[in-house]
Amino acid sequence: AQRVTQPEKLLSVFKGAPVELKCNYSYSGSPELFWYVQYSRQRLQLLLRHISRESIKGFTADLNKGETSFHLKKPFAQEEDSAMYYCALMNTGFQKLVFGTGTRLLVSP
Amino acid sequence: EPEVTQTPSHQVTQMGQEVILRCVPISNHLYFYWYRQILGQKVEFLVSFYNNEISEKSEIFDDQFSVERPDGSNFTLKIRSTKLEDSAMYFCASRAGVVNQPQHFGDGTRLSIL
């Protein structure tokens, strides 16, 4: 079964603190993983995909197949990072996305 | 940058009525999707559409739901006889034809069933 788990509903940090949003997955094949971000009242936007191994807005995420994890990290959080973050797994075939429940990141000044 | 657009942004409908949610995917994309998000819950896959037919659907997507791409531009989701539990945010997404390309989402339509 395909499943994405985000254990934290809310993560509250101060500006400048490091951030790690956890994501674990369950998938029998070779996973394609994404992080999407949803700022207040806006659409789901692609933040990162594991295959590109890039850093966007200071965020990085590394796929750890041994731990079946794809945690999102940022060394120094900014207030504008406050948003809802969704980890998602894309399956093979017609490639639907399976989402986690999301983590709300709140960065306080 | 091209975007997926959805209309209306908010739809209020009486229970039992039919509703059509509209989406205009990005123009050169080939795969189209509908997802929904009930308030406080996660985003759930409803249906994928490719080459003018449904390619995959979830168990949520029962006989009350249908999708159509009537004119090569719009991609619509129809709910034939709405129920209270259909109240949710409905997101349309599209992606290019190359394997493993990301999906691009619209702003969503908030559907409220009274």
CSV table of C-alpha atoms in Angstrom, one decimal:
chain,number,residue,atom,x,y,z
A,1,ALA,CA,0.0,0.0,0.0
A,2,GLN,CA,1.1,3.5,-0.7
A,3,ARG,CA,1.2,5.7,2.3
A,4,VAL,CA,2.8,9.0,3.3
A,5,THR,CA,3.1,9.9,7.0
A,6,GLN,CA,3.7,13.3,8.4
A,7,PRO,CA,3.7,12.9,12.1
A,8,GLU,CA,3.5,16.6,13.1
A,9,LYS,CA,0.4,18.6,12.6
A,10,LEU,CA,2.0,21.8,13.8
A,11,LEU,CA,5.6,22.8,14.1
A,12,SER,CA,6.2,26.1,15.8
A,13,VAL,CA,9.7,27.7,15.7
A,14,PHE,CA,11.3,31.1,16.2
A,15,LYS,CA,12.9,33.0,13.3
A,16,GLY,CA,16.4,31.8,12.7
A,17,ALA,CA,15.9,28.4,14.2
A,18,PRO,CA,16.5,25.2,12.2
A,19,VAL,CA,13.5,23.4,10.9
A,20,GLU,CA,12.9,19.8,10.1
A,21,LEU,CA,9.5,18.6,8.8
A,22,LYS,CA,9.3,14.8,8.9
A,23,CYS,CA,8.0,12.6,6.2
A,24,ASN,CA,8.0,8.8,6.0
A,25,TYR,CA,6.6,6.8,3.2
A,26,SER,CA,5.5,3.3,2.4
A,27,TYR,CA,5.8,2.2,-1.2
A,28,SER,CA,6.8,-1.1,-2.8
A,29,GLY,CA,8.4,0.4,-5.9
A,30,SER,CA,11.0,3.0,-6.5
A,31,PRO,CA,9.4,6.2,-5.1
A,32,GLU,CA,9.3,9.6,-6.6
A,33,LEU,CA,8.8,12.1,-3.7
A,34,PHE,CA,7.8,15.7,-3.6
A,35,TRP,CA,7.3,18.5,-1.1
A,36,TYR,CA,4.4,20.9,-1.9
A,37,VAL,CA,3.8,24.1,0.0
A,38,GLN,CA,0.5,26.0,0.5
A,39,TYR,CA,0.8,29.6,1.7
A,40,SER,CA,-2.3,31.1,3.2
A,41,ARG,CA,-5.2,31.1,0.7
A,42,GLN,CA,-2.9,30.1,-2.2
A,43,ARG,CA,-2.6,27.0,-4.4
A,44,LEU,CA,-0.4,24.0,-3.7
A,45,GLN,CA,3.0,24.9,-5.1
A,46,LEU,CA,5.8,22.5,-5.8
A,47,LEU,CA,8.7,23.2,-3.5
A,48,LEU,CA,11.1,20.3,-4.0
A,49,ARG,CA,11.3,17.0,-5.8
A,50,HIS,CA,13.9,14.4,-4.7
A,51,ILE,CA,15.1,13.6,-8.2
A,52,SER,CA,16.4,17.1,-8.8
A,53,ARG,CA,18.3,17.3,-5.5
A,54,GLU,CA,18.1,21.1,-5.5
A,55,SER,CA,17.6,23.7,-2.8
A,56,ILE,CA,14.6,26.0,-3.0
A,57,LYS,CA,14.2,28.9,-0.7
A,58,GLY,CA,16.9,27.4,1.5
A,59,PHE,CA,15.0,24.1,1.9
A,60,THR,CA,16.5,20.7,1.2
A,61,ALA,CA,15.2,17.2,1.4
A,62,ASP,CA,17.1,13.9,1.1
A,63,LEU,CA,15.6,10.6,0.2
A,64,ASN,CA,16.7,8.0,2.7
A,65,LYS,CA,15.5,4.6,1.3
A,66,GLY,CA,16.8,2.7,4.3
A,67,GLU,CA,14.6,4.7,6.7
A,68,THR,CA,11.9,5.4,4.0
A,69,SER,CA,12.1,9.0,4.8
A,70,PHE,CA,12.1,12.3,2.9
A,71,HIS,CA,12.4,14.9,5.6
A,72,LEU,CA,12.4,18.6,4.7
A,73,LYS,CA,15.0,20.8,6.3
A,74,LYS,CA,16.0,24.4,6.5
A,75,PRO,CA,18.9,25.7,8.7
A,76,PHE,CA,17.4,29.1,9.5
A,77,ALA,CA,13.7,29.6,9.3
A,78,GLN,CA,12.2,32.8,8.1
A,79,GLU,CA,8.7,34.3,9.0
A,80,GLU,CA,7.7,34.0,5.3
A,81,ASP,CA,8.2,30.2,5.6
A,82,SER,CA,5.0,30.0,7.6
A,83,ALA,CA,2.7,27.8,5.5
A,84,MET,CA,1.3,24.3,5.2
A,85,TYR,CA,3.7,21.7,3.9
A,86,TYR,CA,2.7,18.5,2.2
A,87,CYS,CA,4.9,15.6,1.5
A,88,ALA,CA,3.6,13.5,-1.5
A,89,LEU,CA,4.6,10.3,-3.3
A,90,MET,CA,4.0,9.8,-7.0
A,91,ASN,CA,3.2,6.3,-8.0
A,92,THR,CA,4.1,4.6,-11.3
A,93,GLY,CA,1.6,4.3,-14.1
A,94,PHE,CA,-0.5,7.4,-14.5
A,95,GLN,CA,1.3,8.9,-11.5
A,96,LYS,CA,-1.3,10.1,-9.1
A,97,LEU,CA,0.0,11.8,-6.0
A,98,VAL,CA,-0.5,10.3,-2.6
A,99,PHE,CA,-0.3,13.1,0.1
A,100,GLY,CA,0.5,13.1,3.7
A,101,THR,CA,-1.7,15.0,6.1
A,102,GLY,CA,0.5,18.0,6.1
A,103,THR,CA,2.4,20.0,8.7
A,104,ARG,CA,1.7,23.6,9.5
A,105,LEU,CA,4.9,25.5,10.0
A,106,LEU,CA,4.6,28.6,12.1
A,107,VAL,CA,7.7,30.8,12.3
A,108,SER,CA,7.4,33.5,15.0
A,109,PRO,CA,9.6,36.7,15.1
B,1,GLU,CA,4.6,31.3,-15.9
B,2,PRO,CA,1.5,29.3,-17.2
B,3,GLU,CA,-1.0,28.3,-14.5
B,4,VAL,CA,-3.9,25.9,-14.0
B,5,THR,CA,-7.0,27.9,-13.5
B,6,GLN,CA,-10.2,26.8,-11.8
B,7,THR,CA,-13.7,28.3,-11.7
B,8,PRO,CA,-15.6,29.1,-9.7
B,9,SER,CA,-13.5,29.8,-6.6
B,10,HIS,CA,-16.6,29.0,-4.4
B,11,GLN,CA,-19.7,27.1,-5.2
B,12,VAL,CA,-22.7,26.8,-2.9
B,13,THR,CA,-25.2,24.2,-3.9
B,14,GLN,CA,-28.3,22.5,-2.5
B,15,MET,CA,-28.0,18.9,-1.6
B,16,GLY,CA,-29.2,16.7,-4.5
B,17,GLN,CA,-28.3,19.3,-7.2
B,18,GLU,CA,-25.8,18.7,-9.9
B,19,VAL,CA,-22.6,20.7,-9.9
B,20,ILE,CA,-19.9,21.2,-12.5
B,21,LEU,CA,-16.4,22.4,-11.5
B,22,ARG,CA,-14.3,23.7,-14.2
B,23,CYS,CA,-10.5,23.7,-14.8
B,24,VAL,CA,-8.3,24.9,-17.6
B,25,PRO,CA,-5.0,23.0,-17.4
B,26,ILE,CA,-1.7,24.2,-18.7
B,27,SER,CA,-1.9,24.2,-22.5
B,28,ASN,CA,0.7,21.6,-23.4
B,29,HIS,CA,0.0,19.2,-20.6
B,30,LEU,CA,-1.3,15.8,-21.3
B,31,TYR,CA,-2.3,14.4,-17.9
B,32,PHE,CA,-5.1,15.8,-15.8
B,33,TYR,CA,-6.2,15.1,-12.2
B,34,TRP,CA,-8.8,16.0,-9.7
B,35,TYR,CA,-8.1,15.9,-6.0
B,36,ARG,CA,-10.3,16.9,-3.0
B,37,GLN,CA,-9.6,18.0,0.5
B,38,ILE,CA,-12.3,17.8,3.1
B,39,LEU,CA,-11.8,20.5,5.8
B,40,GLY,CA,-9.1,19.4,8.2
B,41,GLN,CA,-8.2,16.3,6.2
B,42,LYS,CA,-5.5,15.5,3.7
B,43,VAL,CA,-5.6,16.0,0.0
B,44,GLU,CA,-7.1,12.9,-1.7
B,45,PHE,CA,-6.8,11.7,-5.2
B,46,LEU,CA,-10.1,11.3,-7.1
B,47,VAL,CA,-9.3,10.6,-10.8
B,48,SER,CA,-6.7,10.9,-13.5
B,49,PHE,CA,-7.4,11.5,-17.1
B,50,TYR,CA,-5.2,10.9,-20.2
B,51,ASN,CA,-5.8,10.6,-23.9
B,52,ASN,CA,-9.5,11.4,-23.4
B,53,GLU,CA,-10.3,8.8,-20.9
B,54,ILE,CA,-10.1,8.0,-17.3
B,55,SER,CA,-6.8,6.3,-16.5
B,56,GLU,CA,-7.2,5.7,-12.8
B,57,LYS,CA,-9.9,6.5,-10.2
B,58,SER,CA,-10.2,6.2,-6.5
B,59,GLU,CA,-13.0,4.5,-4.6
B,60,ILE,CA,-14.3,8.0,-3.8
B,61,PHE,CA,-15.0,8.5,-7.5
B,62,ASP,CA,-18.2,6.6,-7.6
B,63,ASP,CA,-21.0,6.7,-10.2
B,64,GLN,CA,-22.1,10.2,-9.0
B,65,PHE,CA,-18.8,11.6,-10.4
B,66,SER,CA,-17.8,12.1,-14.0
B,67,VAL,CA,-15.0,14.0,-15.8
B,68,GLU,CA,-14.9,15.4,-19.3
B,69,ARG,CA,-12.6,17.3,-21.5
B,70,PRO,CA,-15.2,18.7,-23.9
B,71,ASP,CA,-13.2,21.0,-26.1
B,72,GLY,CA,-9.5,20.3,-25.7
B,73,SER,CA,-9.2,23.2,-23.2
B,74,ASN,CA,-11.5,22.7,-20.3
B,75,PHE,CA,-11.4,19.8,-17.9
B,76,THR,CA,-14.6,19.4,-15.9
B,77,LEU,CA,-15.6,17.5,-12.8
B,78,LYS,CA,-19.4,16.8,-12.5
B,79,ILE,CA,-21.1,15.6,-9.4
B,80,ARG,CA,-24.5,14.4,-10.4
B,81,SER,CA,-26.5,14.5,-7.2
B,82,THR,CA,-24.5,16.2,-4.4
B,83,LYS,CA,-24.4,15.0,-0.8
B,84,LEU,CA,-23.4,16.9,2.3
B,85,GLU,CA,-20.2,14.9,2.5
B,86,ASP,CA,-19.2,16.2,-0.9
B,87,SER,CA,-18.4,19.6,0.7
B,88,ALA,CA,-14.7,20.0,0.2
B,89,MET,CA,-12.0,21.9,-1.6
B,90,TYR,CA,-11.5,20.5,-5.1
B,91,PHE,CA,-8.2,20.8,-6.8
B,92,CYS,CA,-7.4,20.3,-10.4
B,93,ALA,CA,-3.9,19.5,-11.5
B,94,SER,CA,-2.1,18.8,-14.8
B,95,ARG,CA,1.3,17.7,-15.8
B,96,ALA,CA,3.4,17.4,-19.0
B,97,GLY,CA,3.7,14.2,-20.9
B,98,VAL,CA,7.3,13.4,-19.8
B,99,VAL,CA,7.6,10.7,-17.1
B,100,ASN,CA,8.0,11.9,-13.5
B,101,GLN,CA,7.2,15.6,-14.3
B,102,PRO,CA,5.6,17.3,-11.3
B,103,GLN,CA,1.9,18.2,-11.2
B,104,HIS,CA,0.8,21.8,-11.2
B,105,PHE,CA,-2.2,22.7,-9.2
B,106,GLY,CA,-5.0,25.2,-9.6
B,107,ASP,CA,-6.3,27.4,-6.7
B,108,GLY,CA,-9.1,25.1,-6.0
B,109,THR,CA,-12.9,25.4,-5.9
B,110,ARG,CA,-14.5,25.4,-2.5
B,111,LEU,CA,-17.7,23.4,-2.7
B,112,SER,CA,-20.3,23.9,0.0
B,113,ILE,CA,-23.4,21.7,0.0
B,114,LEU,CA,-26.3,22.9,2.0
